[in-house]
Coordinates of C-alpha atoms in Angstrom, one line a residue:
M2 CA 124.9 117.6 96.1
Q3 CA 126.3 119.3 99.2
T4 CA 128.9 117.7 101.4
L5 CA 128.2 117.6 105.2
N6 CA 131.2 117.5 107.4
L7 CA 129.9 115.4 110.3
I8 CA 131.4 114.7 113.7
P9 CA 130.2 111.5 115.2
G10 CA 128.5 112.3 118.5
H11 CA 127.9 115.9 117.6
L12 CA 125.1 115.8 114.9
T13 CA 123.0 118.9 115.2
Q14 CA 119.4 119.7 114.7
D15 CA 120.1 121.8 111.6
Q16 CA 122.1 118.9 110.1
L17 CA 119.2 116.6 110.7
R18 CA 116.9 119.0 109.0
Q19 CA 119.2 119.2 106.0
I20 CA 119.6 115.4 105.7
R21 CA 115.8 115.1 105.8
S22 CA 115.3 117.6 103.0
E23 CA 117.9 116.7 100.4
A24 CA 120.5 114.1 99.3
V25 CA 123.9 114.9 100.7
R26 CA 127.5 113.6 100.7
V27 CA 129.2 112.9 104.0
S28 CA 132.8 113.4 105.2
L29 CA 134.3 112.6 108.6
P30 CA 137.4 114.1 110.3
E31 CA 140.7 112.2 110.1
D32 CA 140.8 111.7 113.9
V33 CA 137.5 109.8 113.6
W34 CA 139.1 107.4 111.1
Q35 CA 142.0 106.8 113.5
Q36 CA 139.6 105.8 116.3
V37 CA 137.8 103.4 114.0
R38 CA 141.1 101.8 113.1
E39 CA 142.1 101.5 116.7
S40 CA 138.7 99.9 117.5
H41 CA 139.2 97.4 114.8
E42 CA 142.6 96.5 116.1
S43 CA 141.0 95.8 119.5
L44 CA 138.5 93.5 117.8
K45 CA 141.2 91.6 116.1
A46 CA 142.9 91.0 119.4
V47 CA 139.6 89.6 120.8
V48 CA 139.4 87.2 117.9
Q49 CA 143.0 86.1 118.3
R50 CA 142.5 85.3 122.0
G51 CA 139.7 82.9 121.0
A52 CA 137.7 83.3 124.3
P53 CA 133.9 83.3 123.7
A54 CA 132.7 86.9 122.9
Y55 CA 129.0 87.4 122.0
G56 CA 128.4 88.0 118.3
I57 CA 132.1 87.9 117.5
N58 CA 132.7 84.2 117.7
T59 CA 129.3 82.9 119.0
G60 CA 125.8 82.6 117.7
F61 CA 123.1 85.2 118.3
G62 CA 120.2 85.6 120.7
K63 CA 119.2 82.2 122.2
L64 CA 122.2 80.7 120.3
A65 CA 124.7 82.9 122.1
K66 CA 126.3 79.8 123.8
T67 CA 127.2 78.2 120.5
Q68 CA 130.8 79.1 119.7
V69 CA 131.8 79.4 116.0
D70 CA 135.1 78.5 114.5
V71 CA 137.4 81.3 113.4
A72 CA 137.2 80.0 109.8
D73 CA 133.5 80.6 109.8
L74 CA 133.4 84.1 111.3
S75 CA 132.8 85.8 107.9
T76 CA 130.1 83.3 107.0
L77 CA 128.5 83.9 110.4
Q78 CA 128.1 87.6 109.7
H79 CA 126.8 87.1 106.1
N80 CA 124.3 84.5 107.4
L81 CA 123.1 87.0 110.0
I82 CA 122.2 89.7 107.6
R83 CA 120.6 87.3 105.1
S84 CA 118.5 85.5 107.7
H85 CA 117.4 88.8 109.4
A86 CA 116.2 90.5 106.2
A87 CA 112.7 89.4 106.9
G88 CA 110.8 92.7 106.7
V89 CA 107.4 93.2 105.0
G90 CA 105.3 96.0 103.8
E91 CA 105.8 99.1 101.7
P92 CA 109.4 100.6 101.3
L93 CA 110.4 103.3 103.7
A94 CA 110.6 106.8 102.1
P95 CA 114.0 107.7 100.7
R96 CA 114.5 110.5 103.2
I97 CA 114.0 108.0 106.1
V98 CA 116.5 105.6 104.5
R99 CA 119.1 108.3 103.9
L100 CA 118.8 109.5 107.5
A101 CA 119.0 106.0 108.9
M102 CA 122.2 105.3 106.8
I103 CA 123.9 108.4 108.1
L104 CA 122.8 107.6 111.7
K105 CA 124.2 104.1 111.3
L106 CA 127.6 105.2 109.9
L107 CA 128.0 107.8 112.6
S108 CA 127.3 105.3 115.3
L109 CA 129.9 102.9 113.8
A110 CA 132.4 105.8 113.5
R111 CA 132.2 106.4 117.3
G112 CA 134.8 103.6 117.6
Y113 CA 132.9 101.2 119.9
S114 CA 131.9 98.6 117.2
G115 CA 135.2 97.3 115.9
V116 CA 134.3 97.5 112.2
R117 CA 136.8 98.2 109.6
P118 CA 136.9 101.7 108.0
Q119 CA 135.8 100.1 104.7
V120 CA 132.3 99.4 106.1
I121 CA 131.8 103.1 106.9
E122 CA 133.4 104.2 103.6
H123 CA 131.0 101.9 101.8
F124 CA 128.0 103.8 103.3
I125 CA 129.6 107.1 102.4
S126 CA 130.1 106.0 98.8
M127 CA 126.5 104.8 98.5
L128 CA 125.3 108.1 99.8
S129 CA 127.5 110.0 97.4
E130 CA 126.0 108.0 94.5
N131 CA 122.5 108.3 96.1
I132 CA 122.1 104.6 96.2
L133 CA 119.4 103.9 98.8
P134 CA 118.5 100.4 100.1
V135 CA 114.9 99.3 99.8
I136 CA 113.7 98.7 103.4
P137 CA 110.3 97.3 104.1
E138 CA 108.5 99.4 106.7
K139 CA 107.3 96.5 109.0
G140 CA 109.1 93.8 110.9
S141 CA 110.9 95.4 113.9
V142 CA 109.9 95.4 117.6
G143 CA 112.6 97.8 118.6
A144 CA 114.9 95.4 120.4
S145 CA 117.4 93.9 119.9
G146 CA 117.6 96.9 117.7
D147 CA 115.8 97.4 114.4
L148 CA 117.0 94.0 113.2
A149 CA 115.0 93.3 110.1
P150 CA 115.0 96.8 108.6
L151 CA 118.7 97.3 109.4
A152 CA 119.4 93.9 107.7
H153 CA 117.7 95.3 104.6
L154 CA 119.7 98.5 104.9
S155 CA 122.9 96.3 105.1
L156 CA 122.2 93.9 102.3
P157 CA 123.5 96.2 99.6
L158 CA 126.9 96.4 101.3
I159 CA 127.4 92.7 100.5
G160 CA 125.9 93.1 97.0
E161 CA 122.5 91.7 97.9
G162 CA 118.9 93.0 98.3
E163 CA 117.4 95.9 96.4
V164 CA 118.2 99.6 96.1
V165 CA 116.7 102.7 94.5
F166 CA 119.3 104.2 92.1
K167 CA 118.6 107.0 89.6
G168 CA 114.9 106.6 90.2
D169 CA 114.8 102.9 89.5
R170 CA 114.3 100.0 91.9
L171 CA 116.9 97.3 91.0
P172 CA 119.2 94.6 92.4
A173 CA 121.9 96.1 94.6
A174 CA 124.6 94.3 92.8
Q175 CA 123.6 95.9 89.5
A176 CA 123.5 99.4 91.1
L177 CA 126.9 98.9 92.8
Q178 CA 128.5 97.8 89.5
S179 CA 127.0 100.8 87.7
A180 CA 128.5 103.2 90.3
G181 CA 131.9 101.4 90.3
L182 CA 131.5 100.0 93.8
N183 CA 132.4 96.5 94.9
P184 CA 130.5 94.5 97.5
L185 CA 132.1 94.0 100.9
T186 CA 133.1 90.7 102.4
L187 CA 132.3 91.1 106.1
E188 CA 134.6 90.2 108.8
A189 CA 134.1 89.3 112.5
K190 CA 131.3 91.2 114.2
E191 CA 130.6 93.5 111.3
G192 CA 127.2 92.0 110.5
L193 CA 126.1 92.3 114.1
A194 CA 127.3 95.9 114.3
L195 CA 125.3 96.7 111.2
L196 CA 122.1 95.1 112.6
N197 CA 122.2 96.1 116.2
G198 CA 120.9 99.7 116.6
T199 CA 118.0 102.0 116.8
Q200 CA 118.7 103.9 113.6
I201 CA 115.4 103.1 111.8
S202 CA 113.2 103.9 114.8
A203 CA 115.2 107.1 115.4
A204 CA 114.9 108.2 111.8
L205 CA 111.2 107.6 111.7
A206 CA 110.7 109.4 115.0
I207 CA 112.9 112.4 113.8
E208 CA 110.8 112.6 110.7
G209 CA 107.6 112.5 112.8
L210 CA 109.0 115.2 115.1
F211 CA 109.8 117.7 112.4
A212 CA 106.4 117.1 110.6
A213 CA 104.6 117.6 114.0
E214 CA 106.6 120.8 114.5
Q215 CA 105.4 122.1 111.1
N216 CA 101.8 121.1 111.9
L217 CA 101.9 122.8 115.3
G218 CA 103.3 126.0 113.8
S219 CA 100.6 126.0 111.2
A220 CA 98.0 125.3 113.9
I221 CA 99.0 128.4 115.8
V222 CA 98.7 130.6 112.6
I223 CA 95.3 129.0 111.7
G224 CA 94.1 129.3 115.3
A225 CA 94.9 133.0 115.1
I226 CA 92.7 133.3 112.0
A227 CA 89.9 131.5 113.9
V228 CA 90.1 133.9 116.8
D229 CA 89.4 136.9 114.5
A230 CA 86.9 134.9 112.4
A231 CA 84.9 134.2 115.6
L232 CA 85.5 137.7 117.0
G233 CA 87.3 136.1 119.9
S234 CA 88.9 138.0 122.8
Y235 CA 92.7 138.7 122.9
V236 CA 92.7 138.8 126.7
P237 CA 93.5 135.1 126.9
F238 CA 96.9 135.8 125.2
D239 CA 97.9 138.5 127.8
A240 CA 101.5 137.8 128.9
R241 CA 100.6 138.3 132.6
I242 CA 98.3 135.2 132.5
H243 CA 101.0 132.9 131.2
K244 CA 103.8 134.4 133.3
A245 CA 101.6 133.5 136.4
R246 CA 101.6 129.8 135.4
G247 CA 105.2 129.7 134.1
Q248 CA 104.9 126.8 131.7
S249 CA 107.5 127.4 129.0
G250 CA 105.6 126.2 126.0
Q251 CA 102.5 128.1 127.0
V252 CA 104.4 131.3 127.4
R253 CA 106.0 130.9 124.0
V254 CA 102.8 130.1 122.2
A255 CA 100.9 133.0 123.8
R256 CA 103.7 135.3 122.6
L257 CA 103.3 134.0 119.1
Y258 CA 99.5 134.6 119.1
R259 CA 100.1 138.2 120.3
G260 CA 102.5 138.8 117.4
L261 CA 100.1 137.2 114.9
L262 CA 97.1 139.1 116.1
D263 CA 98.6 142.5 116.6
N264 CA 96.8 145.6 115.2
S265 CA 93.5 143.9 114.0
E266 CA 90.6 146.1 112.9
L267 CA 88.3 143.1 113.5
N268 CA 89.4 143.0 117.1
R269 CA 88.8 146.7 117.7
S270 CA 85.4 146.3 116.2
H271 CA 84.1 144.3 119.2
A272 CA 86.1 145.9 122.0
D273 CA 82.9 146.8 123.9
C274 CA 81.0 143.6 123.4
D275 CA 79.2 141.8 126.2
R276 CA 80.9 138.4 125.7
V277 CA 82.7 137.5 128.9
Q278 CA 84.6 134.3 128.0
D279 CA 85.2 132.4 124.7
P280 CA 85.0 128.7 124.3
Y281 CA 88.1 126.7 125.4
C282 CA 89.1 126.0 121.8
L283 CA 89.8 129.7 121.4
R284 CA 90.7 130.7 125.0
C285 CA 92.9 127.8 125.9
Q286 CA 95.0 127.6 122.8
P287 CA 98.3 128.7 124.6
Q288 CA 97.7 126.1 127.3
I289 CA 96.9 123.3 125.0
L290 CA 99.3 124.0 122.1
G291 CA 102.0 125.1 124.6
A292 CA 101.8 121.7 126.3
C293 CA 102.2 120.1 122.8
L294 CA 105.2 122.3 122.2
D295 CA 106.7 121.1 125.5
Q296 CA 106.3 117.5 124.4
L297 CA 108.1 118.3 121.1
D298 CA 110.8 120.2 122.9
H299 CA 111.4 117.1 125.0
G300 CA 111.3 115.0 121.9
V301 CA 114.1 116.9 120.2
K302 CA 116.4 116.5 123.2
I303 CA 115.9 112.7 123.4
L304 CA 116.1 112.2 119.7
L305 CA 119.2 114.3 119.3
R306 CA 120.8 112.1 121.9
E307 CA 119.7 109.0 120.1
A308 CA 120.9 110.3 116.8
N309 CA 124.3 110.7 118.3
A310 CA 124.2 107.5 120.3
V311 CA 126.1 104.2 120.1
S312 CA 123.3 101.6 120.1
D313 CA 125.4 98.6 119.2
N314 CA 126.0 95.5 121.3
P315 CA 128.4 94.3 122.5
L316 CA 130.7 97.3 122.7
L317 CA 134.4 97.4 122.5
C318 CA 135.8 99.6 125.3
P319 CA 138.1 102.1 123.5
D320 CA 140.5 102.4 126.4
T321 CA 140.9 98.8 127.5
G322 CA 139.7 96.7 124.6
E323 CA 137.2 94.9 126.8
V324 CA 134.0 93.5 125.3
L325 CA 131.0 94.9 127.1
S326 CA 127.6 93.2 126.6
G327 CA 124.7 95.5 127.4
G328 CA 121.4 96.7 126.0
N329 CA 121.9 99.9 124.2
F330 CA 120.0 98.5 121.3
H331 CA 116.8 98.7 123.3
A332 CA 114.8 101.5 121.8
E333 CA 112.6 102.4 124.9
P334 CA 113.7 106.0 124.8
V335 CA 112.6 106.3 121.2
A336 CA 109.4 104.5 121.8
M337 CA 108.4 106.6 124.8
V338 CA 109.2 109.9 123.1
A339 CA 107.3 108.8 120.0
D340 CA 104.3 108.1 122.2
N341 CA 104.6 111.6 123.6
I342 CA 104.9 113.1 120.1
A343 CA 101.8 111.1 119.1
L344 CA 99.9 112.8 121.9
A345 CA 100.9 116.2 120.7
I346 CA 99.9 115.4 117.1
A347 CA 96.5 114.1 118.2
E348 CA 95.8 117.1 120.4
T349 CA 96.9 119.6 117.8
G350 CA 94.4 118.0 115.4
S351 CA 91.7 117.6 118.0
L352 CA 91.8 121.3 119.0
S353 CA 91.6 122.2 115.3
E354 CA 88.5 120.1 114.8
R355 CA 86.9 121.8 117.8
R356 CA 87.5 125.2 116.3
V357 CA 85.9 124.1 113.0
A358 CA 82.9 122.9 115.0
M359 CA 82.7 126.3 116.7
L360 CA 83.0 128.2 113.5
I361 CA 80.2 126.4 111.7
D362 CA 77.9 126.7 114.7
S363 CA 76.2 130.1 114.3
S364 CA 75.0 130.2 117.9
I365 CA 78.6 130.4 119.0
S366 CA 80.5 132.1 116.2
E367 CA 77.7 134.4 115.1
L368 CA 78.7 133.6 111.6
P369 CA 76.2 132.2 109.0
P370 CA 75.3 128.6 109.6
F371 CA 78.0 126.3 108.2
L372 CA 79.7 129.4 106.8
T373 CA 77.4 129.6 103.8
R374 CA 75.3 132.6 102.8
N375 CA 72.4 130.4 101.7
A376 CA 72.0 127.9 104.5
G377 CA 69.5 125.2 103.7
L378 CA 69.8 125.5 100.0
E379 CA 73.6 125.1 100.5
S380 CA 75.4 122.9 103.1
G381 CA 78.7 124.8 103.2
F382 CA 81.2 123.3 105.6
M383 CA 78.9 120.7 107.0
V384 CA 80.6 117.6 105.8
A385 CA 84.1 119.1 105.6
H386 CA 83.7 119.2 109.4
V387 CA 82.6 115.6 109.4
T388 CA 85.9 114.7 107.6
A389 CA 87.9 116.6 110.2
A390 CA 86.0 114.8 113.0
A391 CA 86.7 111.4 111.4
L392 CA 90.4 112.2 111.2
A393 CA 90.6 113.5 114.7
S394 CA 88.9 110.3 116.0
E395 CA 91.3 108.1 114.0
N396 CA 94.3 109.9 115.5
K397 CA 92.9 109.3 119.0
S398 CA 93.1 105.6 118.4
L399 CA 96.6 105.8 116.8
A400 CA 97.7 107.8 119.9
H401 CA 97.4 104.8 122.1
P402 CA 100.8 104.2 123.7
A403 CA 102.9 101.7 121.8
S404 CA 105.7 101.5 124.3
V405 CA 103.5 99.7 126.9
D406 CA 103.1 96.7 124.6
S407 CA 105.7 93.9 124.5
L408 CA 105.9 90.5 123.0
P409 CA 108.9 88.2 123.9
T410 CA 111.0 87.1 120.9
S411 CA 114.0 84.8 120.2
A412 CA 112.7 82.0 122.4
N413 CA 112.2 84.4 125.3
Q414 CA 115.8 85.5 125.3
E415 CA 114.6 88.9 124.2
D416 CA 111.7 89.0 126.6
H417 CA 110.9 92.7 126.7
V418 CA 110.8 94.8 123.6
S419 CA 110.0 98.5 123.0
M420 CA 107.8 98.5 119.8
A421 CA 109.6 101.8 119.0
T422 CA 109.5 101.2 115.2
F423 CA 105.7 101.2 115.1
A424 CA 105.5 103.9 117.7
A425 CA 107.6 106.1 115.4
R426 CA 106.2 104.9 112.1
R427 CA 102.5 105.7 112.9
L428 CA 103.5 109.3 113.4
H429 CA 103.5 109.8 109.6
T430 CA 99.8 108.7 109.4
M431 CA 98.9 110.9 112.4
N432 CA 100.7 113.9 110.9
E433 CA 98.9 113.4 107.6
N434 CA 95.6 113.3 109.4
T435 CA 96.3 116.4 111.4
R436 CA 97.5 118.3 108.3
Q437 CA 94.1 117.5 106.7
I438 CA 92.2 118.6 109.8
L439 CA 94.2 121.9 109.8
A440 CA 93.4 122.3 106.1
V441 CA 89.7 122.2 106.8
E442 CA 90.1 124.7 109.5
Y443 CA 92.3 126.9 107.3
L444 CA 89.5 127.0 104.8
A445 CA 86.8 127.5 107.4
A446 CA 88.5 130.2 109.4
S447 CA 89.5 132.1 106.2
Q448 CA 85.8 131.9 105.1
G449 CA 84.9 133.4 108.4
I450 CA 87.2 136.3 107.9
S451 CA 85.7 136.8 104.4
L452 CA 82.3 136.9 105.9
R453 CA 83.4 139.7 108.2
R454 CA 84.4 142.0 105.4
P455 CA 85.0 144.9 104.9
L456 CA 86.7 144.7 108.3
T457 CA 90.3 143.4 108.1
S458 CA 92.4 141.4 110.5
S459 CA 96.0 141.7 111.5
T460 CA 99.0 141.7 109.2
G461 CA 99.9 138.1 110.1
V462 CA 96.3 136.8 109.6
E463 CA 95.9 138.7 106.4
S464 CA 99.2 137.2 105.1
A465 CA 98.0 133.7 105.8
L466 CA 94.6 134.4 104.2
Q467 CA 96.3 135.8 101.1
H468 CA 98.4 132.6 100.8
L469 CA 95.2 130.6 100.6
R470 CA 93.3 133.0 98.4
D471 CA 96.1 132.7 95.8
H472 CA 94.9 129.1 95.3
V473 CA 91.4 128.8 96.7
P474 CA 88.7 131.5 96.1
E475 CA 86.2 132.5 98.7
Y476 CA 83.1 130.3 98.9
M477 CA 80.2 132.1 97.2
N478 CA 78.2 128.9 96.6
D479 CA 78.6 125.2 97.2
R480 CA 81.2 123.5 95.1
V481 CA 83.2 120.3 95.1
F482 CA 85.2 120.5 98.3
Y483 CA 88.1 118.0 98.2
P484 CA 90.3 119.9 95.8
D485 CA 90.3 122.9 98.2
I486 CA 91.3 120.7 101.1
E487 CA 94.1 119.3 99.0
K488 CA 95.4 122.8 98.1
A489 CA 95.2 124.0 101.7
A490 CA 96.9 120.9 103.0
L491 CA 99.7 121.4 100.4
L492 CA 100.3 124.9 101.6
I493 CA 100.7 123.6 105.2
H494 CA 103.0 120.8 104.0
Q495 CA 105.1 123.3 102.1
G496 CA 105.5 125.4 105.3
R497 CA 103.8 128.5 104.0
L498 CA 102.0 129.0 107.3
A499 CA 104.7 127.9 109.7
E500 CA 107.1 130.3 108.0
L501 CA 105.0 133.2 109.2
L502 CA 106.3 132.5 112.7
P503 CA 109.5 134.4 113.6
M504 CA 111.5 131.2 114.0
P505 CA 111.2 127.4 114.0
L506 CA 109.4 126.2 117.1
L507 CA 112.1 123.7 118.0
D508 CA 115.3 125.6 118.8
T509 CA 116.7 123.3 121.3
V510 CA 120.3 122.2 121.0
L511 CA 122.0 119.1 122.2
D512 CA 123.1 119.5 125.8

């Protein structure tokens, strides 16, 4: 297990990718620990003064005006975590939980929350032992933070709740004991600092973003296969067209198509044809997928900021020790960017479905009907396209903005919420749907190339085709279709197509 040396406030995209892909240990610089200790001393001074300070010596939400005795401050924090652990549904995936834990400890380590170093150390120890809390996927409205899921994330720190440890789901107390760790007794504000935050929504959105990036990269490669399968023109990818418009994503995507399609015998074979313009699903790929890329580029900027953010409330001002009550827990930035990512995912799949429809329509593609040599006796890709259409339609419904919805909670104290957790969580389903649509197109476009033999395509397209043919043979007759879709989708999921691009699509760094 590799150790990541992380600096709170300076988490990078590469580090996020690594956390997503594997279990890691975490270490923090010594100066970070010093600022955590100083923040805790500021909190102790607030407690000693005795003046009402939200969440430190008062109740929560609508109960904020109820002051709590000093002797009960620890009980207050434990009660908060227990009562807020009210999530439902299937557990979040381990990679989401791991990322959320790291985002939470980095936020606490910024020195605005007043927690003791032991709280952060406990998270680091759990990560080192690969002890991951069981967090139900549903129950957060994204303000005041991801309360319910973060309560489930925090329960194991006090020896309660459940965890996954060495492949087993078991009581947290048992796992901690096996790993030689002792539960914490929380002190003033620590429970609130653990629960206030956007770390679950952010982790889900980051996962959705990277999966969308992989799908978009795969879509560009598969779209290039479709261009040659349909004997499409390369003129729409001419750099002069895209320079004239100046949209960054469009320019970049067109450049990728030019690289993928370079030196194709199939393209040269129809250089003098009478076709004037191709259907939009071929001709407008840089414009459509470029717009999707721009949305993902925007998403990585917002989510990098959120991954490095302090989303606790109240905050302890490091310079003055003041207690500042605000609303950094409100996950509207995450909700809105997740909505935009959803649009990009839906459009990526929608365009792919349209290319499948074009390929199986012999009047447009000039390929055999439904890509079969024995149309009528055989149905070929007829119902594989129906599957793609069903998934594309489902994604259109899922792409409805979540951030425009709001339901007041906590007796109208929390009267506007972001719905960021659902906005981000549905990205997984949408990415799965788009991956399956792309799998159908991968099969269809590759079959189209096979039907054009002996002519060959470009090096990039032939490489993508060979990846598929290593697992899925050409269609000579009808056969059971779903295993082929599964194999093609797995290749996409493994990144075998996206890796044919010269670099990851998202190369933005935190500004």
